[in-house]
PDB file of C-alpha atoms in Angstrom:
ATOM      1  CA  MET H   1       0.000   0.000   0.000  1.00  0.00           C
ATOM      2  CA  HIS H   2       2.794   2.419   0.935  1.00  0.00           C
ATOM      3  CA  LEU H   3       4.554   1.599  -2.341  1.00  0.00           C
ATOM      4  CA  ILE H   4       1.400   2.347  -4.336  1.00  0.00           C
ATOM      5  CA  ILE H   5       0.944   5.696  -2.559  1.00  0.00           C
ATOM      6  CA  ALA H   6       4.599   6.624  -3.166  1.00  0.00           C
ATOM      7  CA  ILE H   7       4.348   5.765  -6.864  1.00  0.00           C
ATOM      8  CA  SER H   8       1.117   7.764  -7.143  1.00  0.00           C
ATOM      9  CA  LEU H   9       2.760  10.812  -5.578  1.00  0.00           C
ATOM     10  CA  ILE H  10       5.736  10.564  -7.938  1.00  0.00           C
ATOM     11  CA  LEU H  11       3.414  10.328 -10.939  1.00  0.00           C
ATOM     12  CA  LEU H  12       1.405  13.319  -9.691  1.00  0.00           C
ATOM     13  CA  ILE H  13       4.522  15.456  -9.288  1.00  0.00           C
ATOM     14  CA  PHE H  14       5.789  14.390 -12.708  1.00  0.00           C
ATOM     15  CA  THR H  15       2.419  15.162 -14.292  1.00  0.00           C
ATOM     16  CA  GLN H  16       2.257  18.643 -12.757  1.00  0.00           C
ATOM     17  CA  SER H  17       5.804  19.415 -13.848  1.00  0.00           C
ATOM     18  CA  SER H  18       5.398  18.087 -17.384  1.00  0.00           C
ATOM     19  CA  ARG H  19       2.053  19.845 -17.774  1.00  0.00           C
ATOM     20  CA  ALA H  20       3.985  23.109 -18.118  1.00  0.00           C
ATOM     21  CA  ASP H  21       6.843  21.564 -20.096  1.00  0.00           C
ATOM     22  CA  ASN H  22       4.491  20.202 -22.749  1.00  0.00           C
ATOM     23  CA  GLN H  23       2.556  23.439 -23.189  1.00  0.00           C
ATOM     24  CA  PRO H  24       3.501  26.745 -24.832  1.00  0.00           C
ATOM     25  CA  ILE H  25       3.969  29.648 -22.469  1.00  0.00           C
ATOM     26  CA  ARG H  26       1.321  32.294 -23.124  1.00  0.00           C
ATOM     27  CA  VAL H  27       2.858  35.757 -22.802  1.00  0.00           C
ATOM     28  CA  GLY H  28       0.702  38.880 -22.586  1.00  0.00           C
ATOM     29  CA  VAL H  29       2.041  41.769 -24.685  1.00  0.00           C
ATOM     30  CA  ASP H  30       1.137  45.349 -25.490  1.00  0.00           C
ATOM     31  CA  ALA H  31       3.110  47.946 -27.452  1.00  0.00           C
ATOM     32  CA  TRP H  32       5.928  49.478 -25.378  1.00  0.00           C
ATOM     33  CA  VAL H  33       8.851  50.425 -27.598  1.00  0.00           C
ATOM     34  CA  PRO H  34      11.653  49.445 -27.745  1.00  0.00           C
ATOM     35  CA  PHE H  35      10.720  46.532 -25.498  1.00  0.00           C
ATOM     36  CA  ARG H  36       7.665  45.462 -27.460  1.00  0.00           C
ATOM     37  CA  PHE H  37       6.854  46.448 -31.029  1.00  0.00           C
ATOM     38  CA  VAL H  38       3.435  44.867 -31.546  1.00  0.00           C
ATOM     39  CA  THR H  39       1.609  44.501 -34.858  1.00  0.00           C
ATOM     40  CA  ASP H  40      -1.142  42.156 -36.012  1.00  0.00           C
ATOM     41  CA  SER H  41       1.447  39.865 -37.577  1.00  0.00           C
ATOM     42  CA  GLU H  42       4.444  39.932 -35.231  1.00  0.00           C
ATOM     43  CA  VAL H  43       6.015  40.973 -31.946  1.00  0.00           C
ATOM     44  CA  THR H  44       9.594  42.257 -31.885  1.00  0.00           C
ATOM     45  CA  GLY H  45      11.799  44.276 -29.538  1.00  0.00           C
ATOM     46  CA  ILE H  46      13.898  43.734 -26.422  1.00  0.00           C
ATOM     47  CA  ASP H  47      11.346  41.509 -24.701  1.00  0.00           C
ATOM     48  CA  HIS H  48      10.961  39.348 -27.808  1.00  0.00           C
ATOM     49  CA  ASP H  49      14.749  38.992 -27.985  1.00  0.00           C
ATOM     50  CA  LEU H  50      14.747  37.888 -24.346  1.00  0.00           C
ATOM     51  CA  TRP H  51      11.952  35.360 -24.868  1.00  0.00           C
ATOM     52  CA  THR H  52      13.773  34.048 -27.953  1.00  0.00           C
ATOM     53  CA  GLU H  53      16.834  33.370 -25.790  1.00  0.00           C
ATOM     54  CA  LEU H  54      14.729  31.941 -22.988  1.00  0.00           C
ATOM     55  CA  SER H  55      12.475  29.637 -25.021  1.00  0.00           C
ATOM     56  CA  PRO H  56      14.977  26.830 -25.789  1.00  0.00           C
ATOM     57  CA  ARG H  57      16.378  27.005 -22.265  1.00  0.00           C
ATOM     58  CA  ILE H  58      12.998  26.244 -20.696  1.00  0.00           C
ATOM     59  CA  GLY H  59      11.850  23.941 -23.487  1.00  0.00           C
ATOM     60  CA  ALA H  60       8.724  25.842 -24.459  1.00  0.00           C
ATOM     61  CA  GLN H  61       7.374  27.740 -27.412  1.00  0.00           C
ATOM     62  CA  VAL H  62       6.235  31.301 -26.723  1.00  0.00           C
ATOM     63  CA  ARG H  63       2.695  32.253 -27.714  1.00  0.00           C
ATOM     64  CA  TYR H  64       2.013  35.989 -27.597  1.00  0.00           C
ATOM     65  CA  ILE H  65      -1.402  37.164 -26.438  1.00  0.00           C
ATOM     66  CA  ARG H  66      -2.111  40.791 -27.369  1.00  0.00           C
ATOM     67  CA  CYS H  67      -3.895  42.791 -24.678  1.00  0.00           C
ATOM     68  CA  PRO H  68      -3.843  46.321 -23.209  1.00  0.00           C
ATOM     69  CA  TRP H  69      -1.522  46.511 -20.192  1.00  0.00           C
ATOM     70  CA  LYS H  70      -4.227  46.618 -17.527  1.00  0.00           C
ATOM     71  CA  ARG H  71      -6.132  43.813 -19.238  1.00  0.00           C
ATOM     72  CA  CYS H  72      -2.927  41.747 -19.368  1.00  0.00           C
ATOM     73  CA  LEU H  73      -2.579  42.131 -15.601  1.00  0.00           C
ATOM     74  CA  GLU H  74      -6.175  41.010 -15.104  1.00  0.00           C
ATOM     75  CA  MET H  75      -5.472  37.969 -17.289  1.00  0.00           C
ATOM     76  CA  MET H  76      -2.429  37.189 -15.136  1.00  0.00           C
ATOM     77  CA  ARG H  77      -4.649  37.293 -12.062  1.00  0.00           C
ATOM     78  CA  SER H  78      -7.147  34.863 -13.605  1.00  0.00           C
ATOM     79  CA  GLY H  79      -4.549  32.591 -15.216  1.00  0.00           C
ATOM     80  CA  GLN H  80      -5.690  33.305 -18.783  1.00  0.00           C
ATOM     81  CA  ILE H  81      -2.053  34.025 -19.621  1.00  0.00           C
ATOM     82  CA  ASP H  82       1.070  32.508 -18.096  1.00  0.00           C
ATOM     83  CA  ALA H  83       3.582  35.332 -18.116  1.00  0.00           C
ATOM     84  CA  MET H  84       4.402  38.970 -18.755  1.00  0.00           C
ATOM     85  CA  SER H  85       7.700  40.791 -19.163  1.00  0.00           C
ATOM     86  CA  GLY H  86       8.530  44.421 -18.433  1.00  0.00           C
ATOM     87  CA  LEU H  87       6.960  44.169 -14.984  1.00  0.00           C
ATOM     88  CA  ALA H  88       7.896  46.489 -12.138  1.00  0.00           C
ATOM     89  CA  TRP H  89       7.613  44.850  -8.715  1.00  0.00           C
ATOM     90  CA  ARG H  90       4.630  45.891  -6.640  1.00  0.00           C
ATOM     91  CA  ALA H  91       3.297  44.192  -3.507  1.00  0.00           C
ATOM     92  CA  SER H  92      -0.239  44.239  -4.914  1.00  0.00           C
ATOM     93  CA  ARG H  93       0.917  42.414  -8.040  1.00  0.00           C
ATOM     94  CA  ALA H  94       2.986  39.919  -6.053  1.00  0.00           C
ATOM     95  CA  GLU H  95      -0.292  38.608  -4.601  1.00  0.00           C
ATOM     96  CA  TYR H  96      -1.012  36.908  -7.930  1.00  0.00           C
ATOM     97  CA  ILE H  97       2.344  37.038  -9.759  1.00  0.00           C
ATOM     98  CA  THR H  98       5.541  35.103  -9.053  1.00  0.00           C
ATOM     99  CA  TYR H  99       8.473  37.325  -9.992  1.00  0.00           C
ATOM    100  CA  THR H 100      11.528  35.680 -11.512  1.00  0.00           C
ATOM    101  CA  LYS H 101      15.050  36.853 -10.707  1.00  0.00           C
ATOM    102  CA  PRO H 102      17.150  38.677 -11.654  1.00  0.00           C
ATOM    103  CA  ASP H 103      15.693  41.756 -13.314  1.00  0.00           C
ATOM    104  CA  TYR H 104      16.709  42.102 -16.962  1.00  0.00           C
ATOM    105  CA  PHE H 105      16.642  45.895 -17.349  1.00  0.00           C
ATOM    106  CA  MET H 106      16.942  48.944 -15.086  1.00  0.00           C
ATOM    107  CA  CYS H 107      14.936  52.102 -15.715  1.00  0.00           C
ATOM    108  CA  SER H 108      14.203  55.376 -13.908  1.00  0.00           C
ATOM    109  CA  THR H 109      10.979  57.354 -13.662  1.00  0.00           C
ATOM    110  CA  HIS H 110      10.694  60.869 -15.114  1.00  0.00           C
ATOM    111  CA  PHE H 111       8.058  63.451 -15.910  1.00  0.00           C
ATOM    112  CA  TYR H 112       7.991  64.976 -19.395  1.00  0.00           C
ATOM    113  CA  ILE H 113       6.771  68.490 -20.085  1.00  0.00           C
ATOM    114  CA  ARG H 114       6.616  71.050 -22.884  1.00  0.00           C
ATOM    115  CA  LYS H 115       9.872  72.920 -23.447  1.00  0.00           C
ATOM    116  CA  ASN H 116      10.125  76.220 -21.562  1.00  0.00           C
ATOM    117  CA  GLU H 117       7.522  75.022 -19.042  1.00  0.00           C
ATOM    118  CA  GLU H 118       9.857  72.911 -16.925  1.00  0.00           C
ATOM    119  CA  HIS H 119       9.603  75.500 -14.122  1.00  0.00           C
ATOM    120  CA  ARG H 120       5.997  74.371 -13.614  1.00  0.00           C
ATOM    121  CA  LEU H 121       7.243  71.054 -12.248  1.00  0.00           C
ATOM    122  CA  ALA H 122      10.227  71.705 -10.001  1.00  0.00           C
ATOM    123  CA  THR H 123       9.062  69.843  -6.868  1.00  0.00           C
ATOM    124  CA  ALA H 124       6.743  66.995  -5.959  1.00  0.00           C
ATOM    125  CA  GLN H 125       4.296  69.555  -4.566  1.00  0.00           C
ATOM    126  CA  ASP H 126       3.880  71.048  -8.050  1.00  0.00           C
ATOM    127  CA  LEU H 127       2.229  67.821  -9.209  1.00  0.00           C
ATOM    128  CA  LYS H 128      -0.912  68.793  -7.312  1.00  0.00           C
ATOM    129  CA  GLN H 129      -1.481  71.699  -9.714  1.00  0.00           C
ATOM    130  CA  LEU H 130      -1.093  69.688 -12.923  1.00  0.00           C
ATOM    131  CA  ASN H 131      -3.028  67.267 -15.086  1.00  0.00           C
ATOM    132  CA  ILE H 132      -0.699  64.262 -15.336  1.00  0.00           C
ATOM    133  CA  GLY H 133      -0.854  61.717 -18.137  1.00  0.00           C
ATOM    134  CA  MET H 134      -0.073  58.082 -17.347  1.00  0.00           C
ATOM    135  CA  VAL H 135      -0.677  54.576 -18.663  1.00  0.00           C
ATOM    136  CA  ARG H 136      -3.604  52.804 -17.047  1.00  0.00           C
ATOM    137  CA  GLY H 137      -2.467  50.030 -14.709  1.00  0.00           C
ATOM    138  CA  SER H 138       1.218  51.044 -14.737  1.00  0.00           C
ATOM    139  CA  ALA H 139       3.432  51.297 -11.656  1.00  0.00           C
ATOM    140  CA  TYR H 140       5.924  54.180 -11.447  1.00  0.00           C
ATOM    141  CA  TYR H 141       6.943  54.950  -7.850  1.00  0.00           C
ATOM    142  CA  SER H 142       4.994  54.379  -4.657  1.00  0.00           C
ATOM    143  CA  ALA H 143       4.399  58.015  -3.652  1.00  0.00           C
ATOM    144  CA  PHE H 144       2.846  58.725  -7.051  1.00  0.00           C
ATOM    145  CA  ASP H 145       1.038  55.403  -7.431  1.00  0.00           C
ATOM    146  CA  ASN H 146      -0.644  55.718  -4.030  1.00  0.00           C
ATOM    147  CA  ASP H 147      -1.577  59.420  -4.213  1.00  0.00           C
ATOM    148  CA  SER H 148      -5.291  59.526  -5.020  1.00  0.00           C
ATOM    149  CA  THR H 149      -5.394  63.328  -4.753  1.00  0.00           C
ATOM    150  CA  LEU H 150      -3.434  63.883  -7.972  1.00  0.00           C
ATOM    151  CA  ASN H 151      -5.241  64.645 -11.226  1.00  0.00           C
ATOM    152  CA  LYS H 152      -4.262  61.670 -13.386  1.00  0.00           C
ATOM    153  CA  THR H 153      -5.380  61.174 -16.977  1.00  0.00           C
ATOM    154  CA  GLN H 154      -5.054  57.471 -17.707  1.00  0.00           C
ATOM    155  CA  MET H 155      -4.625  56.138 -21.229  1.00  0.00           C
ATOM    156  CA  ALA H 156      -4.014  52.694 -22.712  1.00  0.00           C
ATOM    157  CA  GLN H 157      -0.605  53.433 -24.281  1.00  0.00           C
ATOM    158  CA  GLU H 158       2.325  55.833 -23.918  1.00  0.00           C
ATOM    159  CA  SER H 159       2.129  57.055 -27.516  1.00  0.00           C
ATOM    160  CA  VAL H 160      -1.222  58.726 -26.798  1.00  0.00           C
ATOM    161  CA  LEU H 161       0.328  60.739 -23.964  1.00  0.00           C
ATOM    162  CA  LEU H 162       2.661  62.557 -26.356  1.00  0.00           C
ATOM    163  CA  GLN H 163      -0.304  63.559 -28.498  1.00  0.00           C
ATOM    164  CA  LEU H 164      -2.218  64.822 -25.460  1.00  0.00           C
ATOM    165  CA  LEU H 165       0.737  66.880 -24.255  1.00  0.00           C
ATOM    166  CA  SER H 166       1.150  68.410 -27.707  1.00  0.00           C
ATOM    167  CA  ALA H 167      -2.552  69.303 -27.801  1.00  0.00           C
ATOM    168  CA  GLN H 168      -2.264  70.825 -24.286  1.00  0.00           C
ATOM    169  CA  ARG H 169      -4.866  68.422 -22.956  1.00  0.00           C
ATOM    170  CA  ILE H 170      -2.442  67.405 -20.204  1.00  0.00           C
ATOM    171  CA  ASP H 171       0.327  69.402 -18.504  1.00  0.00           C
ATOM    172  CA  THR H 172       2.863  66.595 -18.165  1.00  0.00           C
ATOM    173  CA  TYR H 173       3.134  62.835 -18.446  1.00  0.00           C
ATOM    174  CA  ILE H 174       5.060  60.269 -16.435  1.00  0.00           C
ATOM    175  CA  GLY H 175       7.162  57.538 -17.993  1.00  0.00           C
ATOM    176  CA  THR H 176      10.175  55.282 -17.562  1.00  0.00           C
ATOM    177  CA  ASP H 177      13.254  56.645 -19.311  1.00  0.00           C
ATOM    178  CA  CYS H 178      14.269  53.347 -20.945  1.00  0.00           C
ATOM    179  CA  GLN H 179      11.019  53.509 -22.922  1.00  0.00           C
ATOM    180  CA  ALA H 180       9.918  57.153 -22.859  1.00  0.00           C
ATOM    181  CA  ASP H 181      13.275  58.565 -24.022  1.00  0.00           C
ATOM    182  CA  TYR H 182      13.352  56.108 -26.924  1.00  0.00           C
ATOM    183  CA  GLU H 183       9.821  56.933 -28.048  1.00  0.00           C
ATOM    184  CA  LEU H 184      10.206  60.698 -27.630  1.00  0.00           C
ATOM    185  CA  ALA H 185      13.471  60.788 -29.618  1.00  0.00           C
ATOM    186  CA  ARG H 186      11.698  59.166 -32.576  1.00  0.00           C
ATOM    187  CA  SER H 187       8.517  61.240 -32.377  1.00  0.00           C
ATOM    188  CA  PRO H 188       7.579  64.560 -34.041  1.00  0.00           C
ATOM    189  CA  TRP H 189       7.954  66.204 -30.610  1.00  0.00           C
ATOM    190  CA  SER H 190      11.591  65.325 -29.924  1.00  0.00           C
ATOM    191  CA  ASP H 191      12.483  69.046 -29.875  1.00  0.00           C
ATOM    192  CA  SER H 192       9.294  70.159 -28.130  1.00  0.00           C
ATOM    193  CA  PHE H 193       9.245  68.105 -24.912  1.00  0.00           C
ATOM    194  CA  ILE H 194      11.889  67.722 -22.216  1.00  0.00           C
ATOM    195  CA  LYS H 195      12.216  66.122 -18.808  1.00  0.00           C
ATOM    196  CA  ALA H 196      10.786  68.211 -15.979  1.00  0.00           C
ATOM    197  CA  SER H 197      13.058  69.716 -13.346  1.00  0.00           C
ATOM    198  CA  PHE H 198      11.506  67.483 -10.686  1.00  0.00           C
ATOM    199  CA  ASN H 199      13.082  64.023 -10.671  1.00  0.00           C
ATOM    200  CA  PRO H 200      11.658  61.321  -8.366  1.00  0.00           C
ATOM    201  CA  GLY H 201      15.133  59.750  -8.241  1.00  0.00           C
ATOM    202  CA  ASN H 202      13.924  56.171  -8.194  1.00  0.00           C
ATOM    203  CA  HIS H 203      15.169  53.077  -9.990  1.00  0.00           C
ATOM    204  CA  LEU H 204      12.715  50.731 -11.654  1.00  0.00           C
ATOM    205  CA  PRO H 205      13.992  47.208 -12.422  1.00  0.00           C
ATOM    206  CA  LEU H 206      11.993  45.195 -14.943  1.00  0.00           C
ATOM    207  CA  TYR H 207      11.174  41.525 -14.415  1.00  0.00           C
ATOM    208  CA  ILE H 208       9.477  38.565 -16.025  1.00  0.00           C
ATOM    209  CA  GLY H 209       6.491  37.506 -13.941  1.00  0.00           C
ATOM    210  CA  LEU H 210       4.506  34.258 -13.896  1.00  0.00           C
ATOM    211  CA  SER H 211       0.824  33.950 -13.062  1.00  0.00           C
ATOM    212  CA  ASN H 212       0.326  32.081  -9.796  1.00  0.00           C
ATOM    213  CA  ARG H 213      -2.570  30.275 -11.494  1.00  0.00           C
ATOM    214  CA  SER H 214      -0.303  28.988 -14.253  1.00  0.00           C
ATOM    215  CA  PRO H 215       1.576  25.660 -14.020  1.00  0.00           C
ATOM    216  CA  TRP H 216       4.611  27.645 -15.191  1.00  0.00           C
ATOM    217  CA  SER H 217       4.775  29.334 -11.778  1.00  0.00           C
ATOM    218  CA  LYS H 218       6.097  26.029 -10.427  1.00  0.00           C
ATOM    219  CA  GLN H 219       9.026  26.424 -12.829  1.00  0.00           C
ATOM    220  CA  ALA H 220      10.008  29.857 -11.478  1.00  0.00           C
ATOM    221  CA  ASP H 221      13.384  28.731 -10.119  1.00  0.00           C
ATOM    222  CA  ARG H 222      14.334  27.035 -13.379  1.00  0.00           C
ATOM    223  CA  ILE H 223      13.260  30.065 -15.414  1.00  0.00           C
ATOM    224  CA  SER H 224      15.151  32.384 -13.056  1.00  0.00           C
ATOM    225  CA  GLN H 225      18.300  30.313 -13.530  1.00  0.00           C
ATOM    226  CA  ALA H 226      17.907  30.565 -17.307  1.00  0.00           C
ATOM    227  CA  ILE H 227      17.454  34.354 -17.108  1.00  0.00           C
ATOM    228  CA  GLN H 228      20.588  34.618 -14.967  1.00  0.00           C
ATOM    229  CA  GLU H 229      22.554  32.648 -17.560  1.00  0.00           C
ATOM    230  CA  ILE H 230      21.310  34.961 -20.311  1.00  0.00           C
ATOM    231  CA  MET H 231      22.199  38.091 -18.351  1.00  0.00           C
ATOM    232  CA  ASN H 232      25.670  36.715 -17.589  1.00  0.00           C
ATOM    233  CA  GLY H 233      26.306  36.345 -21.315  1.00  0.00           C
ATOM    234  CA  GLU H 234      26.403  38.766 -24.233  1.00  0.00           C
ATOM    235  CA  PHE H 235      22.695  39.586 -24.202  1.00  0.00           C
ATOM    236  CA  PRO H 236      22.885  42.938 -22.316  1.00  0.00           C
ATOM    237  CA  GLU H 237      25.558  44.331 -24.644  1.00  0.00           C
ATOM    238  CA  LYS H 238      23.717  43.108 -27.736  1.00  0.00           C
ATOM    239  CA  ILE H 239      20.581  44.893 -26.564  1.00  0.00           C
ATOM    240  CA  ARG H 240      22.465  48.119 -25.882  1.00  0.00           C
ATOM    241  CA  GLN H 241      24.015  48.108 -29.347  1.00  0.00           C
ATOM    242  CA  LYS H 242      20.803  47.098 -31.124  1.00  0.00           C
ATOM    243  CA  TYR H 243      18.396  49.559 -29.509  1.00  0.00           C
ATOM    244  CA  TYR H 244      20.294  52.360 -27.793  1.00  0.00           C
ATOM    245  CA  GLN H 245      23.115  53.350 -30.146  1.00  0.00           C
TER     246      GLN H 245
END
């Protein structure tokens, strides 16, 4: 009897482990250049390059699921997708997401404003007088994220924020420099917008996260080890040369 129980437990553990191994990993994506260039036909960018490196190491094909950022997070909570990349760590997200280690990119948070208006945002207190554009569901830094008194205009994507600032429908927008600088430099407003004088001074590491409802969450240690191997190799320098030179 004890032998039968032991064999049953071994088979159960093997089944749960292989259930993830035999399935593609469903990754939620939205457009966030240069990390994710998303079209109807393909996904490219830094995150795609990372998943391309990671896929053979974890023995799984990557299936991209297109969804707005906030919707992607809701799908992580329900287990409709297995993973997301480009995630900042937040305690509220960690309730339903297992974060892998290490981070694969380091960003900083900044506010962007029309040129010659940077004096309007010199301190954190100035934020209370402004209409601030942001991406719905994004995490920037705790003091901002948790301040319900600020006037925040929430949109689905960063690209819309530049248009709103140009049309003077918002006074400033918040973004992470690793993405916002890239997008601004390639936009029609590269000479019209600058970073505000006020700088939150925070660092924002980006992670791959796994839905706690996904069988892939049980593979978090193995995936973390694979990410560490990638980051110890030539990947960081290749990304710098490909996207930031």
